[in-house]
Amino acid sequence: MTQEDVARHLNALGYTQRNGKPWVGGNLGRRIEACLRGYVEFVFAGENEDGDPITTSFRIDVPRPLSEARIVQLRAAINRGKRTKGKHSRYLLSNRLVSVCGAHRTGGSTATGRYYRCMGGRVEGGASQNHEDCWELPVEDVDAAVWSEIEGLLEDRTTLHGLIAKWLGTVPARASSYRRRLVELDEQLEKKRGSRKRKIALLLASAEDGEDDAALIEELKAELRQQEEELLQERSRVADWLGDAEAQEERARELLHAVDGIDVSAESFTLDQKLDLLELLDVQVQVMDKGIPRHKGLVDPITEWHRENDVPVPAQLTGEMWDKVKDILSGTRQWKDVRGAFDVMLEKLRTGKPWNE
């Protein structure tokens, strides 16, 4: 399940956020990550007394609800699914298809099937230029057509290996540096803890029984704890970076294994591997036509006749056309402007627009 799937499931069971709002995938993922770490960290930006920019952070500890072994298993599962951003990620070419109007397309499903829909009329700010009549495209047909092109590229294993190496870039080197840094931080923490004990012991040995000495000891303890805490915070950040890098390396290994397989057909790749491959190749698909409107509900026999006989529905009635039909049609309380009403009907037949448009 994706994070979005889990969020929808929790909402359906009646579990909401503490403020009563429904869960969304990203927020749920952040809360899970906080539980696995064992703390929530807040960072505030501001200025000091001299006007210099500074950031201040503080941490709130939260209970860790699982055993360490179970946390490791859960982190591995989360890393495998980090690509998934939501329901549109379950469609191979979401946001990789560009309509003739210039807007991108995303995947969606209806009772009659799965389609790539143009987002030109749905994006903020209104419809894109010439968005009208960007019909939905069937997912299965489009995916099959695009993958048939990709299969030819998969035959060139050498080039693909080079692309995967380029895609990884400096990730392996950074992962190695993160591992070295973790070893260094662990050594510093061990030294810091040993040094703290020695410094406190020396101060206790030289201290007298005055209040000033007791306050000095507490001040030293607080300072040493703060230094240790800063090292722990850095170690946590580096560990997170290493986890991300290792997850990307694992994705690359899985992709290489799939590419090196004997069969390069679509069936030999999982959806996640296909998505990784499309990202690797930076595939963008330009849709060259507005497509054919699909039937929604009952088929209109007049539209069907025009389509079967390849006769276009007139864009606008001429006087000669109107003279042929005006005696057949009559006005009603609804349609007093009979010619105008007939023009509207022809427009609907020609474009497939809903009545409210």
GROMACS .gro file of C-alpha atoms in nm:
model
  357
    1MET     CA    1   0.000   0.000   0.000
    2THR     CA    2   0.112   0.358  -0.064
    3GLN     CA    3   0.106   0.622   0.209
    4GLU     CA    4  -0.204   0.768   0.040
    5ASP     CA    5  -0.373   0.425   0.050
    6VAL     CA    6  -0.298   0.391   0.422
    7ALA     CA    7  -0.428   0.744   0.491
    8ARG     CA    8  -0.755   0.671   0.310
    9HIS     CA    9  -0.789   0.343   0.502
   10LEU     CA   10  -0.742   0.515   0.839
   11ASN     CA   11  -0.994   0.785   0.746
   12ALA     CA   12  -1.247   0.518   0.643
   13LEU     CA   13  -1.206   0.352   0.984
   14GLY     CA   14  -1.280   0.684   1.155
   15TYR     CA   15  -0.924   0.761   1.270
   16THR     CA   16  -0.831   1.125   1.209
   17GLN     CA   17  -0.551   1.358   1.306
   18ARG     CA   18  -0.566   1.506   1.653
   19ASN     CA   19  -0.716   1.828   1.512
   20GLY     CA   20  -0.998   1.625   1.353
   21LYS     CA   21  -0.874   1.665   0.996
   22PRO     CA   22  -0.844   1.357   0.774
   23TRP     CA   23  -0.504   1.200   0.721
   24VAL     CA   24  -0.305   1.265   0.403
   25GLY     CA   25  -0.015   1.051   0.290
   26GLY     CA   26   0.268   1.300   0.343
   27ASN     CA   27   0.161   1.401   0.694
   28LEU     CA   28   0.111   1.038   0.794
   29GLY     CA   29   0.458   0.953   0.663
   30ARG     CA   30   0.618   1.232   0.868
   31ARG     CA   31   0.443   1.113   1.185
   32ILE     CA   32   0.559   0.756   1.124
   33GLU     CA   33   0.916   0.875   1.069
   34ALA     CA   34   0.906   1.075   1.393
   35CYS     CA   35   0.798   0.762   1.584
   36LEU     CA   36   1.075   0.555   1.431
   37ARG     CA   37   1.335   0.820   1.522
   38GLY     CA   38   1.190   0.862   1.869
   39TYR     CA   39   1.162   1.242   1.851
   40VAL     CA   40   1.009   1.536   1.666
   41GLU     CA   41   1.243   1.822   1.579
   42PHE     CA   42   1.133   2.183   1.523
   43VAL     CA   43   1.350   2.447   1.354
   44PHE     CA   44   1.285   2.823   1.371
   45ALA     CA   45   1.463   3.089   1.166
   46GLY     CA   46   1.521   3.438   1.298
   47GLU     CA   47   1.783   3.700   1.383
   48ASN     CA   48   2.011   3.756   1.681
   49GLU     CA   49   2.060   4.087   1.860
   50ASP     CA   50   2.306   4.200   1.592
   51GLY     CA   51   2.060   4.129   1.313
   52ASP     CA   52   2.245   3.822   1.187
   53PRO     CA   53   2.029   3.531   1.064
   54ILE     CA   54   2.023   3.233   1.300
   55THR     CA   55   1.827   2.910   1.330
   56THR     CA   56   1.715   2.755   1.654
   57SER     CA   57   1.599   2.397   1.693
   58PHE     CA   58   1.461   2.191   1.975
   59ARG     CA   59   1.346   1.834   2.008
   60ILE     CA   60   1.050   1.663   2.172
   61ASP     CA   61   1.093   1.294   2.250
   62VAL     CA   62   0.810   1.058   2.154
   63PRO     CA   63   0.764   0.690   2.245
   64ARG     CA   64   0.907   0.434   2.003
   65PRO     CA   65   0.620   0.186   1.960
   66LEU     CA   66   0.817  -0.099   1.797
   67SER     CA   67   1.120  -0.312   1.868
   68GLU     CA   68   1.449  -0.215   1.705
   69ALA     CA   69   1.436  -0.516   1.473
   70ARG     CA   70   1.083  -0.427   1.362
   71ILE     CA   71   1.186  -0.065   1.304
   72VAL     CA   72   1.465  -0.181   1.073
   73GLN     CA   73   1.216  -0.391   0.875
   74LEU     CA   74   0.968  -0.103   0.851
   75ARG     CA   75   1.235   0.145   0.738
   76ALA     CA   76   1.337  -0.095   0.460
   77ALA     CA   77   0.975  -0.119   0.342
   78ILE     CA   78   0.932   0.259   0.351
   79ASN     CA   79   1.253   0.314   0.153
   80ARG     CA   80   1.137   0.074  -0.116
   81GLY     CA   81   0.822   0.280  -0.161
   82LYS     CA   82   0.972   0.629  -0.134
   83ARG     CA   83   0.907   0.699  -0.502
   84THR     CA   84   0.533   0.674  -0.453
   85LYS     CA   85   0.382   1.020  -0.408
   86GLY     CA   86   0.015   0.936  -0.447
   87LYS     CA   87  -0.242   0.770  -0.665
   88HIS     CA   88  -0.108   0.922  -0.989
   89SER     CA   89   0.226   0.744  -0.934
   90ARG     CA   90   0.043   0.416  -0.997
   91TYR     CA   91   0.014   0.519  -1.361
   92LEU     CA   92   0.321   0.468  -1.577
   93LEU     CA   93   0.305   0.795  -1.771
   94SER     CA   94   0.141   1.038  -1.529
   95ASN     CA   95   0.300   1.382  -1.577
   96ARG     CA   96   0.509   1.247  -1.867
   97LEU     CA   97   0.236   1.302  -2.127
   98VAL     CA   98   0.201   1.652  -2.272
   99SER     CA   99  -0.126   1.740  -2.448
  100VAL     CA  100  -0.151   1.947  -2.764
  101CYS     CA  101  -0.268   2.236  -2.546
  102GLY     CA  102   0.062   2.222  -2.353
  103ALA     CA  103  -0.081   2.089  -2.026
  104HIS     CA  104   0.036   1.762  -1.868
  105ARG     CA  105  -0.180   1.454  -1.825
  106THR     CA  106  -0.230   1.239  -1.516
  107GLY     CA  107  -0.386   0.897  -1.471
  108GLY     CA  108  -0.731   0.841  -1.329
  109SER     CA  109  -1.000   0.575  -1.331
  110THR     CA  110  -1.373   0.572  -1.398
  111ALA     CA  111  -1.637   0.302  -1.398
  112THR     CA  112  -1.551   0.231  -1.763
  113GLY     CA  113  -1.172   0.206  -1.732
  114ARG     CA  114  -0.846   0.391  -1.669
  115TYR     CA  115  -0.753   0.704  -1.865
  116TYR     CA  116  -0.489   0.976  -1.892
  117ARG     CA  117  -0.668   1.307  -1.850
  118CYS     CA  118  -0.550   1.647  -1.963
  119MET     CA  119  -0.509   1.881  -1.666
  120GLY     CA  120  -0.534   2.199  -1.875
  121GLY     CA  121  -0.884   2.278  -1.751
  122ARG     CA  122  -0.814   2.173  -1.392
  123VAL     CA  123  -0.491   2.353  -1.304
  124GLU     CA  124  -0.497   2.667  -1.094
  125GLY     CA  125  -0.557   2.976  -1.303
  126GLY     CA  126  -0.802   2.818  -1.547
  127ALA     CA  127  -0.778   2.624  -1.868
  128SER     CA  128  -0.466   2.615  -2.082
  129GLN     CA  129  -0.475   2.767  -2.427
  130ASN     CA  130  -0.664   2.545  -2.674
  131HIS     CA  131  -0.745   2.295  -2.399
  132GLU     CA  132  -1.095   2.241  -2.534
  133ASP     CA  133  -1.155   1.886  -2.658
  134CYS     CA  134  -0.836   1.726  -2.517
  135TRP     CA  135  -1.004   1.387  -2.489
  136GLU     CA  136  -0.907   1.122  -2.242
  137LEU     CA  137  -0.658   0.857  -2.358
  138PRO     CA  138  -0.691   0.490  -2.251
  139VAL     CA  139  -0.407   0.392  -2.017
  140GLU     CA  140  -0.348   0.040  -2.151
  141ASP     CA  141  -0.317   0.151  -2.515
  142VAL     CA  142  -0.088   0.444  -2.440
  143ASP     CA  143   0.135   0.244  -2.202
  144ALA     CA  144   0.171  -0.037  -2.456
  145ALA     CA  145   0.262   0.205  -2.737
  146VAL     CA  146   0.526   0.386  -2.530
  147TRP     CA  147   0.674   0.068  -2.383
  148SER     CA  148   0.715  -0.081  -2.732
  149GLU     CA  149   0.948   0.211  -2.806
  150ILE     CA  150   1.139   0.159  -2.481
  151GLU     CA  151   1.192  -0.212  -2.552
  152GLY     CA  152   1.419  -0.115  -2.840
  153LEU     CA  153   1.633   0.090  -2.603
  154LEU     CA  154   1.656  -0.199  -2.357
  155GLU     CA  155   1.845  -0.407  -2.612
  156ASP     CA  156   2.146  -0.175  -2.575
  157ARG     CA  157   2.261  -0.294  -2.231
  158THR     CA  158   2.593  -0.106  -2.241
  159THR     CA  159   2.424   0.231  -2.289
  160LEU     CA  160   2.171   0.153  -2.016
  161HIS     CA  161   2.446   0.061  -1.770
  162GLY     CA  162   2.609   0.396  -1.845
  163LEU     CA  163   2.278   0.578  -1.794
  164ILE     CA  164   2.219   0.405  -1.462
  165ALA     CA  165   2.569   0.497  -1.347
  166LYS     CA  166   2.504   0.858  -1.454
  167TRP     CA  167   2.168   0.852  -1.274
  168LEU     CA  168   2.339   0.741  -0.954
  169GLY     CA  169   2.603   1.010  -1.001
  170THR     CA  170   2.790   1.077  -0.679
  171VAL     CA  171   2.551   0.869  -0.464
  172PRO     CA  172   2.798   0.579  -0.403
  173ALA     CA  173   3.077   0.821  -0.311
  174ARG     CA  174   2.844   1.016  -0.082
  175ALA     CA  175   2.725   0.695   0.081
  176SER     CA  176   3.086   0.600   0.154
  177SER     CA  177   3.154   0.944   0.301
  178TYR     CA  178   2.842   0.914   0.519
  179ARG     CA  179   2.962   0.577   0.651
  180ARG     CA  180   3.306   0.722   0.731
  181ARG     CA  181   3.143   1.018   0.902
  182LEU     CA  182   2.926   0.788   1.115
  183VAL     CA  183   3.239   0.602   1.231
  184GLU     CA  184   3.404   0.935   1.317
  185LEU     CA  185   3.097   1.057   1.507
  186ASP     CA  186   3.074   0.731   1.703
  187GLU     CA  187   3.441   0.768   1.800
  188GLN     CA  188   3.387   1.132   1.901
  189LEU     CA  189   3.085   1.037   2.108
  190GLU     CA  190   3.279   0.764   2.287
  191LYS     CA  191   3.566   1.005   2.359
  192LYS     CA  192   3.323   1.277   2.466
  193ARG     CA  193   3.154   1.046   2.715
  194GLY     CA  194   3.487   0.929   2.858
  195SER     CA  195   3.614   1.286   2.872
  196ARG     CA  196   3.296   1.401   3.049
  197LYS     CA  197   3.349   1.148   3.327
  198ARG     CA  198   3.713   1.252   3.370
  199LYS     CA  199   3.638   1.625   3.373
  200ILE     CA  200   3.359   1.587   3.628
  201ALA     CA  201   3.579   1.361   3.843
  202LEU     CA  202   3.864   1.616   3.835
  203LEU     CA  203   3.630   1.901   3.922
  204LEU     CA  204   3.478   1.703   4.208
  205ALA     CA  205   3.824   1.619   4.339
  206SER     CA  206   3.931   1.984   4.343
  207ALA     CA  207   3.597   2.129   4.453
  208GLU     CA  208   3.513   2.240   4.802
  209ASP     CA  209   3.176   2.213   4.969
  210GLY     CA  210   3.054   2.559   4.864
  211GLU     CA  211   2.744   2.641   4.662
  212ASP     CA  212   2.957   2.800   4.391
  213ASP     CA  213   3.139   2.474   4.331
  214ALA     CA  214   2.813   2.279   4.307
  215ALA     CA  215   2.676   2.529   4.054
  216LEU     CA  216   3.002   2.506   3.857
  217ILE     CA  217   2.974   2.128   3.843
  218GLU     CA  218   2.613   2.148   3.717
  219GLU     CA  219   2.716   2.406   3.459
  220LEU     CA  220   2.996   2.178   3.336
  221LYS     CA  221   2.758   1.882   3.316
  222ALA     CA  222   2.507   2.086   3.114
  223GLU     CA  223   2.779   2.208   2.876
  224LEU     CA  224   2.913   1.857   2.818
  225ARG     CA  225   2.560   1.720   2.766
  226GLN     CA  226   2.493   1.993   2.509
  227GLN     CA  227   2.811   1.903   2.317
  228GLU     CA  228   2.712   1.538   2.319
  229GLU     CA  229   2.359   1.623   2.206
  230GLU     CA  230   2.492   1.820   1.907
  231LEU     CA  231   2.699   1.521   1.801
  232LEU     CA  232   2.393   1.296   1.835
  233GLN     CA  233   2.187   1.533   1.621
  234GLU     CA  234   2.451   1.534   1.349
  235ARG     CA  235   2.474   1.156   1.366
  236SER     CA  236   2.097   1.128   1.318
  237ARG     CA  237   2.107   1.357   1.014
  238VAL     CA  238   2.397   1.166   0.856
  239ALA     CA  239   2.220   0.835   0.920
  240ASP     CA  240   1.909   0.968   0.742
  241TRP     CA  241   2.121   1.082   0.444
  242LEU     CA  242   2.289   0.742   0.431
  243GLY     CA  243   1.949   0.568   0.435
  244ASP     CA  244   1.832   0.776   0.137
  245ALA     CA  245   2.155   0.707  -0.054
  246GLU     CA  246   2.143   0.333   0.015
  247ALA     CA  247   1.778   0.321  -0.096
  248GLN     CA  248   1.873   0.479  -0.430
  249GLU     CA  249   2.163   0.236  -0.470
  250GLU     CA  250   1.926  -0.054  -0.405
  251ARG     CA  251   1.683   0.076  -0.667
  252ALA     CA  252   1.970   0.095  -0.917
  253ARG     CA  253   2.079  -0.264  -0.840
  254GLU     CA  254   1.722  -0.390  -0.888
  255LEU     CA  255   1.694  -0.196  -1.214
  256LEU     CA  256   2.025  -0.338  -1.344
  257HIS     CA  257   1.909  -0.688  -1.255
  258ALA     CA  258   1.586  -0.636  -1.450
  259VAL     CA  259   1.769  -0.484  -1.748
  260ASP     CA  260   2.023  -0.768  -1.755
  261GLY     CA  261   1.745  -1.029  -1.762
  262ILE     CA  262   1.686  -1.228  -2.078
  263ASP     CA  263   1.336  -1.092  -2.134
  264VAL     CA  264   1.304  -0.717  -2.195
  265SER     CA  265   0.927  -0.718  -2.237
  266ALA     CA  266   0.700  -0.518  -2.008
  267GLU     CA  267   0.607  -0.829  -1.809
  268SER     CA  268   0.962  -0.871  -1.676
  269PHE     CA  269   0.956  -0.534  -1.493
  270THR     CA  270   0.757  -0.436  -1.186
  271LEU     CA  271   0.571  -0.105  -1.198
  272ASP     CA  272   0.826   0.056  -0.965
  273GLN     CA  273   1.110  -0.063  -1.189
  274LYS     CA  274   0.931   0.078  -1.493
  275LEU     CA  275   0.887   0.412  -1.315
  276ASP     CA  276   1.258   0.414  -1.225
  277LEU     CA  277   1.349   0.336  -1.585
  278LEU     CA  278   1.130   0.618  -1.719
  279GLU     CA  279   1.296   0.853  -1.471
  280LEU     CA  280   1.638   0.725  -1.577
  281LEU     CA  281   1.561   0.783  -1.945
  282ASP     CA  282   1.378   1.110  -1.866
  283VAL     CA  283   1.092   1.003  -2.095
  284GLN     CA  284   0.853   1.275  -2.210
  285VAL     CA  285   0.571   1.196  -2.454
  286GLN     CA  286   0.416   1.462  -2.674
  287VAL     CA  287   0.053   1.389  -2.764
  288MET     CA  288   0.007   1.496  -3.128
  289ASP     CA  289  -0.374   1.502  -3.151
  290LYS     CA  290  -0.674   1.573  -2.930
  291GLY     CA  291  -0.795   1.215  -2.972
  292ILE     CA  292  -1.143   1.070  -3.012
  293PRO     CA  293  -1.408   1.124  -2.744
  294ARG     CA  294  -1.504   0.805  -2.566
  295HIS     CA  295  -1.866   0.715  -2.514
  296LYS     CA  296  -1.998   0.799  -2.170
  297GLY     CA  297  -2.321   0.623  -2.084
  298LEU     CA  298  -2.569   0.563  -2.368
  299VAL     CA  299  -2.444   0.596  -2.724
  300ASP     CA  300  -2.613   0.878  -2.914
  301PRO     CA  301  -2.731   0.731  -3.249
  302ILE     CA  302  -2.688   1.059  -3.440
  303THR     CA  303  -2.329   1.103  -3.327
  304GLU     CA  304  -2.264   0.734  -3.400
  305TRP     CA  305  -2.403   0.774  -3.754
  306HIS     CA  306  -2.174   1.068  -3.824
  307ARG     CA  307  -1.874   0.877  -3.693
  308GLU     CA  308  -1.948   0.555  -3.882
  309ASN     CA  309  -2.009   0.741  -4.211
  310ASP     CA  310  -1.718   0.978  -4.159
  311VAL     CA  311  -1.949   1.278  -4.202
  312PRO     CA  312  -1.851   1.577  -3.986
  313VAL     CA  313  -2.119   1.747  -3.783
  314PRO     CA  314  -2.150   2.101  -3.924
  315ALA     CA  315  -1.974   2.365  -3.717
  316GLN     CA  316  -2.237   2.624  -3.807
  317LEU     CA  317  -2.561   2.609  -4.003
  318THR     CA  318  -2.573   2.791  -4.335
  319GLY     CA  319  -2.895   2.946  -4.458
  320GLU     CA  320  -2.931   2.664  -4.712
  321MET     CA  321  -2.896   2.400  -4.440
  322TRP     CA  322  -3.151   2.571  -4.220
  323ASP     CA  323  -3.406   2.593  -4.503
  324LYS     CA  324  -3.393   2.212  -4.535
  325VAL     CA  325  -3.489   2.146  -4.171
  326LYS     CA  326  -3.675   2.449  -4.037
  327ASP     CA  327  -4.017   2.316  -4.137
  328ILE     CA  328  -3.950   1.988  -3.955
  329LEU     CA  329  -3.866   2.155  -3.626
  330SER     CA  330  -4.108   2.350  -3.409
  331GLY     CA  331  -4.067   2.572  -3.108
  332THR     CA  332  -4.153   2.479  -2.751
  333ARG     CA  333  -4.175   2.666  -2.421
  334GLN     CA  334  -3.813   2.564  -2.363
  335TRP     CA  335  -3.681   2.638  -2.712
  336LYS     CA  336  -3.838   2.953  -2.854
  337ASP     CA  337  -3.522   3.027  -3.056
  338VAL     CA  338  -3.546   2.706  -3.261
  339ARG     CA  339  -3.246   2.774  -3.487
  340GLY     CA  340  -3.032   2.873  -3.187
  341ALA     CA  341  -3.137   2.558  -3.001
  342PHE     CA  342  -3.054   2.344  -3.307
  343ASP     CA  343  -2.713   2.511  -3.333
  344VAL     CA  344  -2.649   2.421  -2.968
  345MET     CA  345  -2.747   2.059  -3.031
  346LEU     CA  346  -2.512   2.036  -3.328
  347GLU     CA  347  -2.234   2.184  -3.115
  348LYS     CA  348  -2.293   1.915  -2.853
  349LEU     CA  349  -2.289   1.640  -3.116
  350ARG     CA  350  -1.972   1.780  -3.273
  351THR     CA  351  -1.771   1.831  -2.952
  352GLY     CA  352  -1.928   1.593  -2.700
  353LYS     CA  353  -1.947   1.871  -2.442
  354PRO     CA  354  -2.183   1.823  -2.144
  355TRP     CA  355  -2.500   2.031  -2.147
  356ASN     CA  356  -2.383   2.261  -1.868
  357GLU     CA  357  -2.108   2.390  -2.098
   0.00000   0.00000   0.00000
